[in-house]
Amino acid sequence: MRTNDVMLQTATKVVTFIILMFAVHIFFAGHYTPGGGFVGGLLTASAIVLLMLAFDIPTIKKILPINYVVLTAVGLLIAIATASASVIFDVPFFTHAYDYFDLPLFGETSLHSALLFDIGVYLVVVGVTMTIIQTIGEDE
Amino acid sequence: MILLISTGVLFSAATALGLIRLPDVYTRTHAASKSSTLGVLSILLGTFVHFWFNEGIFNTQMVIAIAFLFITQPVAGHLIGRAAYMTGIKVAEETVRDDMGPAIGKRKNNQQEELENE
């Protein structure tokens, strides 16, 4: 019997945005405070899993048409690209660089190329977690 | 601040006591979802106030956590109660009123009639 789960679905609609917002916060906070690509990725994956629990997998596939295997590959490519970009500037592999920029809204901010590597980690974590959960969840 | 944190601890203790003393799943989820929400929220609020006034840190994560728990904990309690009822766990013997059982029965009958009409 298909039960009526309005409570769960309504709560999910509100809570998912809080989780995603917090995931982005954790991701960008990684350089100076606890957090980073791994935790941010896991939080994002957990938000998507919550959506899948409240609704069902075909619906989520319709609103988030992402192939998570490709997402993992893109993440690995970004990580390798940022690591090997240092070779172009004639410094050892994996050397990172940073500089201070005056951004319009944030004021003086230090931007570090480790952030790009972290984006790679983030995408890989989201991709791998979602692939595992989808493969287990779709067995019928 | 001390008042907030001690209220929180007292309410958490009341939750634990309720979990031991109450007769069935439904009354226990009732205790667990309500008083522990208030307990944890007051502890978090006390910590938030402490860091704000004594250390001068406005911790946004704490505010998010308070809002998040306030939304999710009652929903979790509701879902546990529902899941327990759906899997057919008996209510305590003292119970005199059961509105959910007839409602579910009616729903099941409606679905069967629809299937038969098709």
XYZ file of C-alpha atoms in Angstrom:
258
model
C 0.000 0.000 0.000
C 1.369 3.365 -0.999
C 1.180 5.470 2.139
C 0.666 9.167 2.276
C 3.936 10.850 3.260
C 3.213 14.569 2.993
C 5.099 15.278 6.230
C 8.358 13.780 5.021
C 8.126 15.370 1.576
C 7.341 18.843 2.902
C 10.108 18.681 5.507
C 12.523 17.436 2.839
C 11.740 20.367 0.563
C 12.834 22.801 3.279
C 15.677 20.817 4.799
C 17.448 19.973 1.518
C 18.220 23.631 0.915
C 19.681 24.003 4.417
C 21.902 20.947 3.870
C 23.071 22.109 0.430
C 23.809 25.602 1.769
C 25.766 24.112 4.666
C 27.653 21.826 2.259
C 28.796 24.826 0.212
C 29.780 26.640 3.422
C 31.817 23.634 4.628
C 33.431 23.321 1.203
C 34.675 26.920 1.100
C 35.585 26.991 4.792
C 38.054 24.142 4.288
C 41.179 26.264 4.012
C 41.091 28.005 7.392
C 38.587 26.035 9.478
C 37.496 22.364 9.626
C 35.802 21.243 6.440
C 36.827 20.827 2.835
C 36.034 18.913 -0.304
C 35.445 15.520 1.287
C 32.925 16.592 3.953
C 31.244 19.009 1.563
C 30.833 16.251 -1.005
C 29.418 13.842 1.546
C 26.923 16.464 2.754
C 25.781 17.151 -0.805
C 25.383 13.426 -1.428
C 23.374 13.086 1.777
C 21.046 15.879 0.639
C 20.415 14.021 -2.627
C 19.883 10.753 -0.712
C 17.319 12.510 1.489
C 15.489 13.593 -1.672
C 15.576 10.013 -2.919
C 14.143 8.744 0.380
C 11.274 11.217 0.359
C 10.434 10.905 -3.335
C 11.638 8.079 -5.555
C 14.678 7.508 -7.746
C 13.012 8.140 -11.180
C 11.686 11.525 -9.983
C 15.100 12.566 -8.698
C 16.691 11.432 -11.952
C 14.273 13.701 -13.790
C 15.053 16.810 -11.726
C 18.806 16.104 -11.438
C 19.779 14.558 -14.782
C 23.372 13.839 -13.755
C 25.360 10.773 -14.724
C 27.375 10.270 -11.543
C 30.010 8.102 -13.236
C 30.786 10.960 -15.612
C 30.796 13.330 -12.614
C 33.493 11.202 -10.959
C 35.559 11.249 -14.142
C 35.258 15.040 -14.427
C 36.369 15.409 -10.806
C 39.437 13.242 -11.363
C 40.281 15.222 -14.512
C 40.039 18.541 -12.646
C 42.278 17.226 -9.855
C 44.893 15.922 -12.317
C 44.717 19.153 -14.338
C 45.341 21.404 -11.327
C 48.173 19.146 -10.186
C 49.848 19.121 -13.572
C 49.280 22.823 -14.296
C 52.302 23.548 -12.109
C 54.524 21.733 -14.624
C 53.757 24.441 -17.210
C 55.218 27.106 -14.896
C 58.419 25.065 -14.506
C 57.887 24.097 -10.838
C 57.491 20.581 -9.403
C 54.282 18.585 -9.853
C 51.511 19.493 -7.355
C 53.004 22.894 -6.463
C 50.186 25.275 -5.547
C 50.102 29.032 -5.835
C 48.036 31.755 -4.192
C 47.546 35.476 -4.405
C 45.370 38.224 -2.925
C 42.561 39.613 -5.050
C 40.133 42.457 -4.501
C 36.778 40.873 -5.206
C 33.786 43.229 -5.607
C 31.641 41.858 -2.765
C 34.068 40.059 -0.461
C 36.883 42.618 -0.258
C 40.461 41.365 -0.118
C 40.403 37.588 -0.483
C 43.226 35.126 -0.913
C 42.480 32.725 -3.735
C 44.434 29.515 -3.688
C 44.762 26.938 -6.468
C 44.191 24.214 -3.847
C 40.517 25.238 -4.099
C 40.452 23.942 -7.678
C 41.916 20.641 -6.498
C 39.251 20.577 -3.779
C 36.523 20.990 -6.406
C 37.916 17.823 -8.011
C 37.770 15.975 -4.678
C 34.232 17.265 -4.088
C 32.966 16.027 -7.466
C 34.632 12.623 -7.012
C 33.114 12.148 -3.545
C 29.611 13.120 -4.718
C 29.937 10.935 -7.804
C 31.225 7.834 -6.026
C 28.725 8.029 -3.144
C 25.762 8.537 -5.438
C 26.894 5.758 -7.805
C 27.147 3.294 -4.905
C 23.756 4.260 -3.467
C 21.976 4.250 -6.815
C 23.382 0.866 -7.796
C 22.311 -0.687 -4.500
C 18.945 1.074 -4.504
C 17.907 0.082 -8.015
C 18.086 -3.699 -7.499
C 14.545 -4.980 -7.790
C 23.145 31.034 29.833
C 23.628 28.684 32.808
C 19.845 28.616 33.046
C 19.512 27.644 29.359
C 22.076 24.842 29.521
C 20.719 23.423 32.786
C 17.156 23.476 31.383
C 18.481 21.596 28.395
C 20.180 18.985 30.562
C 17.055 18.586 32.695
C 14.873 18.080 29.624
C 17.322 15.537 28.199
C 17.206 13.669 31.512
C 13.394 13.774 31.354
C 13.625 12.239 27.865
C 15.759 9.370 29.136
C 13.383 8.813 32.039
C 10.431 8.837 29.650
C 12.087 6.264 27.417
C 12.405 3.909 30.376
C 9.076 4.567 32.099
C 6.536 4.835 29.270
C 4.655 1.679 28.161
C 4.794 1.499 24.315
C 6.571 2.774 21.200
C 4.164 5.640 20.554
C 4.393 7.225 23.975
C 8.162 6.741 23.881
C 8.560 8.514 20.523
C 6.335 11.205 21.956
C 8.788 11.678 24.843
C 11.842 11.336 22.644
C 10.783 13.751 19.933
C 9.366 16.557 22.065
C 11.406 16.896 25.201
C 14.721 15.986 23.610
C 14.128 18.610 20.909
C 13.617 21.271 23.544
C 16.564 19.950 25.576
C 19.034 19.934 22.708
C 17.769 23.293 21.450
C 18.304 24.956 24.836
C 21.792 23.457 25.158
C 22.686 24.739 21.682
C 21.172 28.135 22.421
C 23.153 28.325 25.671
C 26.392 27.489 23.851
C 25.564 30.042 21.164
C 24.939 32.751 23.767
C 28.151 31.806 25.593
C 30.280 32.129 22.466
C 28.533 35.331 21.456
C 28.820 37.263 24.737
C 31.946 35.795 26.322
C 34.120 35.135 23.281
C 32.607 37.578 20.789
C 32.014 34.948 18.095
C 28.694 34.994 16.264
C 28.492 31.339 15.284
C 26.155 31.034 12.289
C 26.476 27.251 12.200
C 24.807 27.082 15.602
C 21.831 29.090 14.319
C 21.532 26.776 11.318
C 21.770 23.752 13.622
C 18.982 25.084 15.841
C 16.681 25.693 12.865
C 17.584 22.313 11.361
C 16.904 20.324 14.528
C 13.687 22.245 15.127
C 12.431 21.144 11.699
C 13.749 17.593 11.567
C 13.305 16.101 15.036
C 9.479 16.207 15.192
C 9.312 14.829 11.640
C 11.625 11.980 12.661
C 9.428 11.203 15.662
C 6.335 11.246 13.467
C 7.924 8.879 10.946
C 9.046 6.410 13.625
C 5.528 6.355 15.069
C 3.981 5.826 11.640
C 6.421 3.101 10.685
C 5.717 1.333 13.989
C 1.946 1.518 13.387
C 2.232 0.344 9.785
C 4.266 -2.706 10.777
C 1.496 -3.599 13.245
C 3.029 -2.928 16.645
C 0.338 -3.019 19.349
C -0.565 0.085 21.341
C -0.470 -0.024 25.138
C -3.353 -1.717 26.945
C -4.566 1.531 28.539
C -5.349 3.050 25.128
C -9.039 3.876 24.647
C -9.080 5.525 21.245
C -7.607 4.532 17.885
C -8.449 6.777 14.934
C -5.676 5.586 12.673
C -6.717 1.932 12.418
C -10.201 2.553 10.906
C -8.737 5.202 8.577
C -6.176 2.757 7.221
C -8.830 0.041 6.897
C -11.060 2.370 4.886
C -8.157 3.276 2.626
C -7.322 -0.372 2.005
C -10.983 -1.162 1.177
C -11.173 1.787 -1.242
C -8.075 0.605 -3.059
C -9.430 -2.938 -3.323
C -12.752 -1.662 -4.716
C -10.905 0.405 -7.287
C -8.925 -2.640 -8.328
C -12.106 -4.716 -8.612
C -13.878 -2.035 -10.662
C -11.035 -1.976 -13.136
